[in-house]
C-alpha atoms as an extended CHARMM CRD file, in Angstrom:
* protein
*
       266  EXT
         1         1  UNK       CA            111.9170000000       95.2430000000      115.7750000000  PROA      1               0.0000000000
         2         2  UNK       CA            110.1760000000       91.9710000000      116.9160000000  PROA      2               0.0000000000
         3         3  UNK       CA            107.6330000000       90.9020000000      114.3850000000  PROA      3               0.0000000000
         4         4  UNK       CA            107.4110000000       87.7010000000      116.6120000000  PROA      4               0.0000000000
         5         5  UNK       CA            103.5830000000       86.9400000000      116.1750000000  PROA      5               0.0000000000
         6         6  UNK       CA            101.1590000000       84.2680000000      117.9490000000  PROA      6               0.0000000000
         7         7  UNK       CA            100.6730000000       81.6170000000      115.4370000000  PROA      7               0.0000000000
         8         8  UNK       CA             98.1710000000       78.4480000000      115.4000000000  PROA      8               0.0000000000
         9         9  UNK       CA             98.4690000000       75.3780000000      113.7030000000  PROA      9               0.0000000000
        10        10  UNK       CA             98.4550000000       76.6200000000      110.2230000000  PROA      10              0.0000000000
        11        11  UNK       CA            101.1530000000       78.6330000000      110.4040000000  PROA      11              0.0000000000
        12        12  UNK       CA             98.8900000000       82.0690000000      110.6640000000  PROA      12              0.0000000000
        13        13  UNK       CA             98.0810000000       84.4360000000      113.3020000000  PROA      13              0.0000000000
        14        14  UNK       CA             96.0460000000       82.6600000000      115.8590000000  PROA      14              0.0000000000
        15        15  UNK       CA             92.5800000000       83.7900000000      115.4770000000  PROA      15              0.0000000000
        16        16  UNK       CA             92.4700000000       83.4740000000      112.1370000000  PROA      16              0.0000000000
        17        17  UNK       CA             94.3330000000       79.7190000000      111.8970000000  PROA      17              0.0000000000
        18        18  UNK       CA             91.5910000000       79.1290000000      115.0290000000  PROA      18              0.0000000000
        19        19  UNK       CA             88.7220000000       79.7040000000      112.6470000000  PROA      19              0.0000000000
        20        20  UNK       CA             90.1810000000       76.9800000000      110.5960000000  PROA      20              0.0000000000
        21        21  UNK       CA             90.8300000000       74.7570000000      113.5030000000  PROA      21              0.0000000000
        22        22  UNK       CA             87.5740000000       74.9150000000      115.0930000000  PROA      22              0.0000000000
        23        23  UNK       CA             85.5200000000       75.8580000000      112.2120000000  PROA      23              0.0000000000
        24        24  UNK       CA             86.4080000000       75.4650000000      108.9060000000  PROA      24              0.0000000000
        25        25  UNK       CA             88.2020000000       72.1130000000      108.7810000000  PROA      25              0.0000000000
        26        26  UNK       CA             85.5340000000       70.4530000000      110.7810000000  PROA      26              0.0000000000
        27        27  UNK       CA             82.7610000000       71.1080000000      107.4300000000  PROA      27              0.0000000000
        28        28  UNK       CA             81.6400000000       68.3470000000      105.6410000000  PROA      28              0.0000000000
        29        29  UNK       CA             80.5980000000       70.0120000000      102.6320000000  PROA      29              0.0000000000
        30        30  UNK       CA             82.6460000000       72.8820000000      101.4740000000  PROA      30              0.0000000000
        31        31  UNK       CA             82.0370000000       76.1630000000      100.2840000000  PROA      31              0.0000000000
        32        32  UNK       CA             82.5080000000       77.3310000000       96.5870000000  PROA      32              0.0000000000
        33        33  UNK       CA             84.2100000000       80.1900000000       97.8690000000  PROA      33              0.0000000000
        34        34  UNK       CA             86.0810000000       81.6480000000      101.1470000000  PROA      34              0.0000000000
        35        35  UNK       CA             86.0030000000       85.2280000000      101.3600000000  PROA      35              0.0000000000
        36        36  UNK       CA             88.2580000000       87.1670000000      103.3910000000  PROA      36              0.0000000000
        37        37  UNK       CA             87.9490000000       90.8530000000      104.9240000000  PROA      37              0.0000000000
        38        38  UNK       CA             91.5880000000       91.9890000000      104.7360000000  PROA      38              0.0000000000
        39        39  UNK       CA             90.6920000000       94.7620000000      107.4860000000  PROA      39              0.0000000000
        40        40  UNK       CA             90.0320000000       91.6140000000      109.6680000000  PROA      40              0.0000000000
        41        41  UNK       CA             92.8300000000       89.5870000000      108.6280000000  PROA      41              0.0000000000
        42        42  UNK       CA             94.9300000000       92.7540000000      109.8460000000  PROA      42              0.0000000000
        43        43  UNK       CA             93.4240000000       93.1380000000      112.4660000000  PROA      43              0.0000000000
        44        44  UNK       CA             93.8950000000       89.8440000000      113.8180000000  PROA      44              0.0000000000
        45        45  UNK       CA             97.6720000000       89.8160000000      112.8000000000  PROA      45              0.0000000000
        46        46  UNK       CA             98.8240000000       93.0340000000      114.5260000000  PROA      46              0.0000000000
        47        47  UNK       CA             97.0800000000       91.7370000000      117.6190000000  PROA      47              0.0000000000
        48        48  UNK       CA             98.8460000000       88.5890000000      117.2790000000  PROA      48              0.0000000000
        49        49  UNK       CA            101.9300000000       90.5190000000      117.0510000000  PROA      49              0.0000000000
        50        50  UNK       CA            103.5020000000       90.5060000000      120.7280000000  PROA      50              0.0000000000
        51        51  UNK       CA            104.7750000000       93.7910000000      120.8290000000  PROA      51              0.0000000000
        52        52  UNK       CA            103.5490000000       96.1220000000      118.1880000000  PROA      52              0.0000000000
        53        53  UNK       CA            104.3520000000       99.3870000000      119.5290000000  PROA      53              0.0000000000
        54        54  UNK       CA            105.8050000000      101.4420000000      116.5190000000  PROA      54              0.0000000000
        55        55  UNK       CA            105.8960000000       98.6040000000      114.0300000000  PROA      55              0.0000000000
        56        56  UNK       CA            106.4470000000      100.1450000000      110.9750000000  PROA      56              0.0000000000
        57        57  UNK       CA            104.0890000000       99.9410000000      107.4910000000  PROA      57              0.0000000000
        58        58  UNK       CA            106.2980000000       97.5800000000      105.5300000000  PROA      58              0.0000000000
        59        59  UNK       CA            106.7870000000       95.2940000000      108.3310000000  PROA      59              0.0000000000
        60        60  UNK       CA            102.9580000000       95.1720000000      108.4690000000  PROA      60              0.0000000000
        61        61  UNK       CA            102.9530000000       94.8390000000      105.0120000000  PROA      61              0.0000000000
        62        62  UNK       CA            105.2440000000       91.8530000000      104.8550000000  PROA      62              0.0000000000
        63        63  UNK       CA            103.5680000000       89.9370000000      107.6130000000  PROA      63              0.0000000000
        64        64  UNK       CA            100.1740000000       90.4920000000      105.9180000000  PROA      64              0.0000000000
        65        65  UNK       CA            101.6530000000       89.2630000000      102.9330000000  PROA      65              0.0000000000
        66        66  UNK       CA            102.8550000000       86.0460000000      104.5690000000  PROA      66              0.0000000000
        67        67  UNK       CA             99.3660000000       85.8910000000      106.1950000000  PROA      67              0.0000000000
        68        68  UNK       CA             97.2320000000       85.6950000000      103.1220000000  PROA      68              0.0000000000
        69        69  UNK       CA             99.8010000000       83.2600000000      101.2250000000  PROA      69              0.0000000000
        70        70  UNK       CA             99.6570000000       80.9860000000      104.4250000000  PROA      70              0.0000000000
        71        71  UNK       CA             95.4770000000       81.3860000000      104.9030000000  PROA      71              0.0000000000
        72        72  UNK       CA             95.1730000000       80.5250000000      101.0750000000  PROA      72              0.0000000000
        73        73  UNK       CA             97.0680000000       77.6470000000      101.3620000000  PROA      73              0.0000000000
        74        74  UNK       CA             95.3580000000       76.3070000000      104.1050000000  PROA      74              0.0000000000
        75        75  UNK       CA             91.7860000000       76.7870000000      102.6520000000  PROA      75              0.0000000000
        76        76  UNK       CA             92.8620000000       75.2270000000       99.7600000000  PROA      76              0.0000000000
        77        77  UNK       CA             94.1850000000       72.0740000000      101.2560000000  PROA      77              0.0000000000
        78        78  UNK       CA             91.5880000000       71.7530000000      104.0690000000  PROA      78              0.0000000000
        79        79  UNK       CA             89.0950000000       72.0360000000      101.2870000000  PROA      79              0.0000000000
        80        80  UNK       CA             91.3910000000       69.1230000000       98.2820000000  PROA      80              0.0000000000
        81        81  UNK       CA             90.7640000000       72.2210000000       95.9900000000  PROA      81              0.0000000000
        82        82  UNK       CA             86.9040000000       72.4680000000       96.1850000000  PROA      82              0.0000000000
        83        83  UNK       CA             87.0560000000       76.1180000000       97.9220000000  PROA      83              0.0000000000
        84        84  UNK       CA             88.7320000000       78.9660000000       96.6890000000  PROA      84              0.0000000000
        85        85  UNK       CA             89.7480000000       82.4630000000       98.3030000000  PROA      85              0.0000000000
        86        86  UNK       CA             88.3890000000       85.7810000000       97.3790000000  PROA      86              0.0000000000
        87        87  UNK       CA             90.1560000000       88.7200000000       99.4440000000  PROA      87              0.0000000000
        88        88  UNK       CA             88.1730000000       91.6620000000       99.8710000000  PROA      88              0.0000000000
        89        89  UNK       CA             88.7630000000       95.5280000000      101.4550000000  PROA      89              0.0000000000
        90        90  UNK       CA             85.7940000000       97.6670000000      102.3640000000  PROA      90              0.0000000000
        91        91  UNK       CA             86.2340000000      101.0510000000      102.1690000000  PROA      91              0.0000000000
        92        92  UNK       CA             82.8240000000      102.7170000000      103.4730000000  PROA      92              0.0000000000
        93        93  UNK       CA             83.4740000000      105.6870000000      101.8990000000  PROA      93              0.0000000000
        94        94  UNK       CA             79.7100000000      106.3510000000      101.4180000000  PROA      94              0.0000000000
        95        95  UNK       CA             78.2360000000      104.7940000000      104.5660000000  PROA      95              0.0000000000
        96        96  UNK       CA             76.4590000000      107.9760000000      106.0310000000  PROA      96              0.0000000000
        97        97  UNK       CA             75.0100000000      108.3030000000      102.7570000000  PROA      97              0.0000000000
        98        98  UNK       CA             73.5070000000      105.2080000000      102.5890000000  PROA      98              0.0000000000
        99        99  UNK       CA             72.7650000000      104.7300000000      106.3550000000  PROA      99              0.0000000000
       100       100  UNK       CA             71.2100000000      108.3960000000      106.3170000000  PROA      100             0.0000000000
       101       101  UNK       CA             69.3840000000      107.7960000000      109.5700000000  PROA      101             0.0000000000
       102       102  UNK       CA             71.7570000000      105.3000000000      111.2540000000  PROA      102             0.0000000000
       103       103  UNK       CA             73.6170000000      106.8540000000      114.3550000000  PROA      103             0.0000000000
       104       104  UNK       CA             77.5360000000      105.7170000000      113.3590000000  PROA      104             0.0000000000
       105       105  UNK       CA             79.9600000000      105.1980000000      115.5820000000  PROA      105             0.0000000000
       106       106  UNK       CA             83.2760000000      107.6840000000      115.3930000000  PROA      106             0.0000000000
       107       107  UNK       CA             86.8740000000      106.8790000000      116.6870000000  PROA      107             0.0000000000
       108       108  UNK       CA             87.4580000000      108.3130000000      120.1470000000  PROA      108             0.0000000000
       109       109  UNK       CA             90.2780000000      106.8750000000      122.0680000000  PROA      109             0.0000000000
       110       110  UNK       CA             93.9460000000      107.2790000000      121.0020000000  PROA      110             0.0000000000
       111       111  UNK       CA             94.4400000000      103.8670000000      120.3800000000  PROA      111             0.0000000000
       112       112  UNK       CA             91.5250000000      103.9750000000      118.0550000000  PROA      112             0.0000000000
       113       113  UNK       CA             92.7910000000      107.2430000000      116.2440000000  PROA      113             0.0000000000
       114       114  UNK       CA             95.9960000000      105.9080000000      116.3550000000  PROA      114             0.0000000000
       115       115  UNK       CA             95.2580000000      102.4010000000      114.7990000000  PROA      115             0.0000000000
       116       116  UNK       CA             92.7860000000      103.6290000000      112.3370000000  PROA      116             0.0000000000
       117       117  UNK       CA             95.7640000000      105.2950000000      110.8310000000  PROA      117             0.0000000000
       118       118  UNK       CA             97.7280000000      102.1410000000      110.5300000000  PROA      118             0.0000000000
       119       119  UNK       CA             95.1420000000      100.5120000000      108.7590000000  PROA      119             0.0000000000
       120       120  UNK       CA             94.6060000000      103.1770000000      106.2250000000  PROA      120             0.0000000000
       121       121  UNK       CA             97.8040000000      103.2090000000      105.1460000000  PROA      121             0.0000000000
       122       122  UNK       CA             98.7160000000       99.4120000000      105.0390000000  PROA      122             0.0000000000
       123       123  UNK       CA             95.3280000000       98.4190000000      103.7090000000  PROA      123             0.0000000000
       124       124  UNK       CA             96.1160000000      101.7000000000      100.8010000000  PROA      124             0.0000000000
       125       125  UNK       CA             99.3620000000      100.1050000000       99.7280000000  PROA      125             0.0000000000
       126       126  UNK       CA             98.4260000000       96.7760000000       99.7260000000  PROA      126             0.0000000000
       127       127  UNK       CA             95.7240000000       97.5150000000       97.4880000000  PROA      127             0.0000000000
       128       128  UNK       CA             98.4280000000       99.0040000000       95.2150000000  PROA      128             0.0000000000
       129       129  UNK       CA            100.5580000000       96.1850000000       94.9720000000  PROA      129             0.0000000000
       130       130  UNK       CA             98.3670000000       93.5280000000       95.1930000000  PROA      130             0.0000000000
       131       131  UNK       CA             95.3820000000       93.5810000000       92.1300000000  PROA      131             0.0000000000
       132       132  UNK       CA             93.9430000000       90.3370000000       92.9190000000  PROA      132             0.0000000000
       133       133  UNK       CA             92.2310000000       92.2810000000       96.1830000000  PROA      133             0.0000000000
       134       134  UNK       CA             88.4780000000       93.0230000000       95.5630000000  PROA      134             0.0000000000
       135       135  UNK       CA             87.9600000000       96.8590000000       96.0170000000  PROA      135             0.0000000000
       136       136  UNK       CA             84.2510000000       97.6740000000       97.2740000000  PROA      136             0.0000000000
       137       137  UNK       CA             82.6550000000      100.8290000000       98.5420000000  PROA      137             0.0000000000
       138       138  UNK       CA             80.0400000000       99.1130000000      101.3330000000  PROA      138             0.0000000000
       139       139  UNK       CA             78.3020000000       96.0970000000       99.5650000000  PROA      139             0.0000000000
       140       140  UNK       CA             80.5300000000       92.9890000000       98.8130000000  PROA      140             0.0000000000
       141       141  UNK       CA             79.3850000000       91.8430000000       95.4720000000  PROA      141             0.0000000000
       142       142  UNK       CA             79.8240000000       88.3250000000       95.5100000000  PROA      142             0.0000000000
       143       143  UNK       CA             79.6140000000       85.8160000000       92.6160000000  PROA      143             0.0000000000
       144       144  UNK       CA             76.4980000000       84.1710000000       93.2860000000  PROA      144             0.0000000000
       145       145  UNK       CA             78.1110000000       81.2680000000       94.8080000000  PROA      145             0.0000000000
       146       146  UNK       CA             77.9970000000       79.4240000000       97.8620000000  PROA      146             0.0000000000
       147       147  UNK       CA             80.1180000000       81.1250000000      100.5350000000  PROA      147             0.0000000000
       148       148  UNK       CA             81.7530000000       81.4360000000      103.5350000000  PROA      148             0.0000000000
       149       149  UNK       CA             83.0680000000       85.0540000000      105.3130000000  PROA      149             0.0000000000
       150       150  UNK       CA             85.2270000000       85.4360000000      107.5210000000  PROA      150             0.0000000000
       151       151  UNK       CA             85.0860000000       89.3070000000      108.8140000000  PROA      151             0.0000000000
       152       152  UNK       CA             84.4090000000       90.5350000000      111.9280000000  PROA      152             0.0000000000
       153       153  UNK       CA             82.2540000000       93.7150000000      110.1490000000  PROA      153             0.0000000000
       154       154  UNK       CA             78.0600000000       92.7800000000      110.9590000000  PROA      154             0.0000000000
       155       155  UNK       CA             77.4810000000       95.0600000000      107.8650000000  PROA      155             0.0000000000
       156       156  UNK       CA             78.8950000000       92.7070000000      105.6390000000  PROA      156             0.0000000000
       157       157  UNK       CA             76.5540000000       90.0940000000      105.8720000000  PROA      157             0.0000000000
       158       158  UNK       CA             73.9740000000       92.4010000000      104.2990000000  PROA      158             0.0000000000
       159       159  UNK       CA             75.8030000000       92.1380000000      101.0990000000  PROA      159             0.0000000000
       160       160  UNK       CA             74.0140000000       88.2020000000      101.3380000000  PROA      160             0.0000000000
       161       161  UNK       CA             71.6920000000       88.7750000000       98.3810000000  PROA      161             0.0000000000
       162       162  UNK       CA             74.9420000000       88.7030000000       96.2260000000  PROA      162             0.0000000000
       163       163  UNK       CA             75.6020000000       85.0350000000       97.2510000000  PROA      163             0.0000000000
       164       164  UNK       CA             73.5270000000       81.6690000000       96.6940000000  PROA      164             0.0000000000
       165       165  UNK       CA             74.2090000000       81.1030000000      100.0910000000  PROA      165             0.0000000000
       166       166  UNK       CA             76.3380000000       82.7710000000      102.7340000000  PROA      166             0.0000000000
       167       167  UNK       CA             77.6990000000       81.9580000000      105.9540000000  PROA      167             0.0000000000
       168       168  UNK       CA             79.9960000000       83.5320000000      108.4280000000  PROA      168             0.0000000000
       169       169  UNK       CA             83.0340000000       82.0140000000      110.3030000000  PROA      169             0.0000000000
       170       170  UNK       CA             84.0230000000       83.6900000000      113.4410000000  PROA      170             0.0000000000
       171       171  UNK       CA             87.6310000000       84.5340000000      114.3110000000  PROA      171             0.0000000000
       172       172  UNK       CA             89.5030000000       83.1320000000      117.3320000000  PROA      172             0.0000000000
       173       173  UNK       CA             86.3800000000       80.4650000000      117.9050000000  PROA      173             0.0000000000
       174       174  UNK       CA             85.5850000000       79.3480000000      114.4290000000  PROA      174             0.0000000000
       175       175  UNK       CA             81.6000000000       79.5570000000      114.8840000000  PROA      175             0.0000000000
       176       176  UNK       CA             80.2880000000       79.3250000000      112.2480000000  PROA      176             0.0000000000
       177       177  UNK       CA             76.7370000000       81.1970000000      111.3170000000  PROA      177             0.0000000000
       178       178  UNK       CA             74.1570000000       80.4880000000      108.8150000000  PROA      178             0.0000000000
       179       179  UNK       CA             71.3320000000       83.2740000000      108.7710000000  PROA      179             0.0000000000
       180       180  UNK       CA             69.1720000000       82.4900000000      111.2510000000  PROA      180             0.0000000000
       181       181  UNK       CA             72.2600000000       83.2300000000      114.1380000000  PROA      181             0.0000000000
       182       182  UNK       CA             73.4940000000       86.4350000000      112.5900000000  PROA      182             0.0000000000
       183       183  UNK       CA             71.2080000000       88.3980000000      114.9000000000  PROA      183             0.0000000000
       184       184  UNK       CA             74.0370000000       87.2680000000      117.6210000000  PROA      184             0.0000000000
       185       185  UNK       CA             75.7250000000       89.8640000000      115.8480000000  PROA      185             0.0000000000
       186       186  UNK       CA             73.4850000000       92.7830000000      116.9240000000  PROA      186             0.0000000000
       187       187  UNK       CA             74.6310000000       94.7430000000      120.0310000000  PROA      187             0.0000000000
       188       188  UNK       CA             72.7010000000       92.7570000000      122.9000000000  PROA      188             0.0000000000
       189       189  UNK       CA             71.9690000000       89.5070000000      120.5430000000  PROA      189             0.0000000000
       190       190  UNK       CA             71.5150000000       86.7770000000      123.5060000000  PROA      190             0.0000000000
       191       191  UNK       CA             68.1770000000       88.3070000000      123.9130000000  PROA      191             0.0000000000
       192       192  UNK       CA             67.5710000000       89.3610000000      120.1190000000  PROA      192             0.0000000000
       193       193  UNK       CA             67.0900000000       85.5510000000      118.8060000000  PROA      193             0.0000000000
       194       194  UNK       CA             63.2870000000       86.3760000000      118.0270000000  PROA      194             0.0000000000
       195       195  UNK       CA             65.0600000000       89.5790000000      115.8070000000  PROA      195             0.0000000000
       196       196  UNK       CA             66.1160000000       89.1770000000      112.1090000000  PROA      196             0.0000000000
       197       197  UNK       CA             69.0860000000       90.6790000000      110.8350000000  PROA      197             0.0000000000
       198       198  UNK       CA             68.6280000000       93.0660000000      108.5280000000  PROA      198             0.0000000000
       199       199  UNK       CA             69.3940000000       96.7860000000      107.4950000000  PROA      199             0.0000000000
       200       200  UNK       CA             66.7620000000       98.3870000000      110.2140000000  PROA      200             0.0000000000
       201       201  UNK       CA             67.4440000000       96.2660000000      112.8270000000  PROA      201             0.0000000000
       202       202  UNK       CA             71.5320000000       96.4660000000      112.6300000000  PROA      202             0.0000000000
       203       203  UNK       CA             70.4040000000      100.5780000000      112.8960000000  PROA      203             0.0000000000
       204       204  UNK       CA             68.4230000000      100.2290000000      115.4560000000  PROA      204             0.0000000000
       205       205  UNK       CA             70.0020000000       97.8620000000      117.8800000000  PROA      205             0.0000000000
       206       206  UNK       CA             74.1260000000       98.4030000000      116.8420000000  PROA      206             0.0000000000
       207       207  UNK       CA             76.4460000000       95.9760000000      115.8370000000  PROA      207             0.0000000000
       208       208  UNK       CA             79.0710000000       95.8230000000      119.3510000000  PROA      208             0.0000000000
       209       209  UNK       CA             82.3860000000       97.9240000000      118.2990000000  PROA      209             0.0000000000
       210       210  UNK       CA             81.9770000000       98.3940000000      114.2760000000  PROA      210             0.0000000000
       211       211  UNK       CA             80.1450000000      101.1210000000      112.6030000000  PROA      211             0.0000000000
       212       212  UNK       CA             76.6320000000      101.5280000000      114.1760000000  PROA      212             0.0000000000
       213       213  UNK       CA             75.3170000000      102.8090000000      117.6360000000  PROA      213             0.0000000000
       214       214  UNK       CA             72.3090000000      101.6320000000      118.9020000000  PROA      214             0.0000000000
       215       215  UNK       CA             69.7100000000      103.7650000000      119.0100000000  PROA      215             0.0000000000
       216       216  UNK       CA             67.1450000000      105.3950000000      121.6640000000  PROA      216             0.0000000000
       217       217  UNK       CA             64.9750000000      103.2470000000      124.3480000000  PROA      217             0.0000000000
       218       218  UNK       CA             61.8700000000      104.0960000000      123.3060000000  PROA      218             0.0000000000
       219       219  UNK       CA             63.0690000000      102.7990000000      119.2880000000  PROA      219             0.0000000000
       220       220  UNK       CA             63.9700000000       99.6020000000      120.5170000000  PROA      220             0.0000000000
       221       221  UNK       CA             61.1860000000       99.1240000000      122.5310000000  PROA      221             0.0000000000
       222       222  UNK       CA             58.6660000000       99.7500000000      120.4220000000  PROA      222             0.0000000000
       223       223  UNK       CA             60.3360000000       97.7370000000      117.9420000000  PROA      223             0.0000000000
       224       224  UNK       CA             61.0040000000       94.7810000000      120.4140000000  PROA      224             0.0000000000
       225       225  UNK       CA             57.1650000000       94.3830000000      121.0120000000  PROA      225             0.0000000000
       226       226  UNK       CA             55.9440000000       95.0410000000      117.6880000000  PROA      226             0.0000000000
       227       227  UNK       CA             58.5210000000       92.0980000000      116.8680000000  PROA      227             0.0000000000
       228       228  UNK       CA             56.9230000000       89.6960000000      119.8430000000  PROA      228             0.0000000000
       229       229  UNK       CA             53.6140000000       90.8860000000      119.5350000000  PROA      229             0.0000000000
       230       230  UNK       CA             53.6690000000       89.8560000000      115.8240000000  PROA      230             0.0000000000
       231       231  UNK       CA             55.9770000000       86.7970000000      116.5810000000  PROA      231             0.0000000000
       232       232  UNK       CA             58.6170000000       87.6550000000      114.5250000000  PROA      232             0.0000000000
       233       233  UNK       CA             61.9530000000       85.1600000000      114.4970000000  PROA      233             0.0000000000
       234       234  UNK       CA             65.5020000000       85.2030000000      112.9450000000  PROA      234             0.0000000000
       235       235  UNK       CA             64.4590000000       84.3340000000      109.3840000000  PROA      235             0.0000000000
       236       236  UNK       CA             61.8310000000       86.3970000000      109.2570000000  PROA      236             0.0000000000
       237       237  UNK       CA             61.0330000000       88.0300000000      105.6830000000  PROA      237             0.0000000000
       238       238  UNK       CA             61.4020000000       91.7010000000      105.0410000000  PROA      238             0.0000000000
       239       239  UNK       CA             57.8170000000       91.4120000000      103.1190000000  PROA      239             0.0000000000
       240       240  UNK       CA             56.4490000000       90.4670000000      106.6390000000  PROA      240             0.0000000000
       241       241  UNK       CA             57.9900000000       92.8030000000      108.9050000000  PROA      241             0.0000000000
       242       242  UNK       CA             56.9870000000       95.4680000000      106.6350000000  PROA      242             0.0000000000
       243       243  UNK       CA             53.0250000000       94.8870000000      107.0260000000  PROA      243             0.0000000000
       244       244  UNK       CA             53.5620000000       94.2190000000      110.9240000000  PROA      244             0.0000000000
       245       245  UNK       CA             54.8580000000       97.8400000000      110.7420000000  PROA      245             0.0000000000
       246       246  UNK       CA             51.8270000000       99.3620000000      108.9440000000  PROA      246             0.0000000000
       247       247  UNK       CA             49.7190000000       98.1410000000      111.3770000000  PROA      247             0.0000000000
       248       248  UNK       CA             51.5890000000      100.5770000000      114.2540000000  PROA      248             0.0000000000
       249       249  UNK       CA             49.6060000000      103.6950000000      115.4890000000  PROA      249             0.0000000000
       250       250  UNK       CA             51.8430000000      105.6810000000      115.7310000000  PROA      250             0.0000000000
       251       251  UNK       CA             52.9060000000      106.5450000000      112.4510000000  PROA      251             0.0000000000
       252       252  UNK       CA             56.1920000000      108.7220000000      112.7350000000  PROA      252             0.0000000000
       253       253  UNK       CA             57.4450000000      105.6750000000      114.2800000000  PROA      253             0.0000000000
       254       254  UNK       CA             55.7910000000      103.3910000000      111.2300000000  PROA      254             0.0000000000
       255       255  UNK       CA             57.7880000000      105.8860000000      108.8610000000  PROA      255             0.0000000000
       256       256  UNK       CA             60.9340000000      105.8190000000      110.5490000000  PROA      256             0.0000000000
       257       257  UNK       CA             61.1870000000      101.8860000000      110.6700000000  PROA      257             0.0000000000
       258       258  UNK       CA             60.4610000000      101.4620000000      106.8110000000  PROA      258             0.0000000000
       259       259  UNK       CA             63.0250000000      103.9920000000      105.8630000000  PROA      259             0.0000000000
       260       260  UNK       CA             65.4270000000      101.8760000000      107.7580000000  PROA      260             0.0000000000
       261       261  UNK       CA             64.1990000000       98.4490000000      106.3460000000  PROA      261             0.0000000000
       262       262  UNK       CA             64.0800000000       99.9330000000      102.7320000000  PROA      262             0.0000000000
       263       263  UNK       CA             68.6480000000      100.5230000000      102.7660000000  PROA      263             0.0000000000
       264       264  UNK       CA             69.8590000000       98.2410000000      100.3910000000  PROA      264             0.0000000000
       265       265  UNK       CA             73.6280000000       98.4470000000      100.5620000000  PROA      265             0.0000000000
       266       266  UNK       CA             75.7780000000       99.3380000000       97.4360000000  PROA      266             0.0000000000
């Protein structure tokens, strides 16, 4: 079988070694720590793999292998030591538990059944064989460092409150995103940049192709001019958005919106 993948400069699948390129490399000041979604760092090797069809588990397994020794490397060098690399799997096992209210996306097309199955399984034995991979259930617990992410999962970023400070680097361009430009993650963001990101508005709005939906018109609309109305922007607190919301008449809609802001991810 041809494992033959696209590779960029550092000797890694392409949109990951382009996040270096672009992103990473160009930083100044480095992070204390690089911390790496393995679900993304598959997914961005088996679509660098040019043919793919069939590839079996332990040829995924190897390449991934080669993938984080190779991404290591490079972080390490880039950085003369100062950054080190945390890998990480997600498993969302309880995510309609603690997103109660949040309308989650399901796998529909084949290709989405079908791949979903891939990644189970490689991501299951390379967790096995490989201890130094964090295990979490939804929030990544972070060492209260400075950070860097690279994952392509909006839900992530909520785990923030674990970190000193967090940013996210963006496969295949290498943006990279402090706070106040993670609302470009929402579904729709180009015209969100007055929203903050937080647990009610990922709900409400979606996050593109992860895990949430967006939700009704009438939600977002009456959230969208609640937010203008009160002049909300990106880094705007939690503490604030929750008085703005008491002050809405209609009070269903109050309730609804505070149950969303109140998820805390674990």
């Amino acid at each position: 079988m041809d494992l033959t993948r696209e590779l960029g400069e550092y000797g890694i699948n392409i949109g990951t070694s382009v996040a270096l390129e672009e992103g990473f490399s160009q930083l100044e000041t480095f992070p204390k720590t690089f911390w790496v979604n393995i679900r993304t760092l598959l997914r961005n090797t088996y679509g660098a793999i040019s043919d793919n069809v069939g590839i079996s588990d332990i040829a995924l397994i190897e390449a991934m292998d080669e993938e984080m020794e190779g991404l290591e490397a490079a972080i390490v060098a880039l950085s003369k030591e100062q950054t080190s690399v945390v890998f990480y799997h997600t498993s969302h096992a309880t995510i309609d538990k603690q997103f109660p209210k949040a309308q989650l996306k399901k796998l529909k097309t084949p290709g989405q059944l079908q791949y979903r199955v891939i990644e189970r399984s490689v991501c299951k034995k390379l967790l096995s064989q490989n201890t130094n991979i964090r295990q979490f259930d939804v929030a990544v617990r972070g060492d209260r460092s400075t950070a860097m992410m690279l994952s392509h999962y909006p839900i992530d970023l909520l785990s923030h409150t674990y970190f000193d400070r967090l940013s996210l680097i963006e496969s295949h361009t290498g943006a990279i995103k402090k706070k106040d430009k993670w609302n470009t993650k929402l579904t729709g963001g180009k015209q969100l940049t007055h929203m903050p990101f937080n647990s009610m508005t990922l709900q409400v709005y979606g996050d593109g192709a992860t895990n949430f939906n967006t939700m009704p018109h009438r939600i977002k609309v009456t959230l969208n001019e609640l937010a203008k109305e009160k002049r909300w922007h990106a880094l705007t607190t939690k503490d604030k958005m929750l008085y703005d919301i008491n002050t809405l008449t209609d009070k269903i809609a109050a309730s609804f919106y505070k149950q969303l802001l109140a998820v805390s991810v674990r």
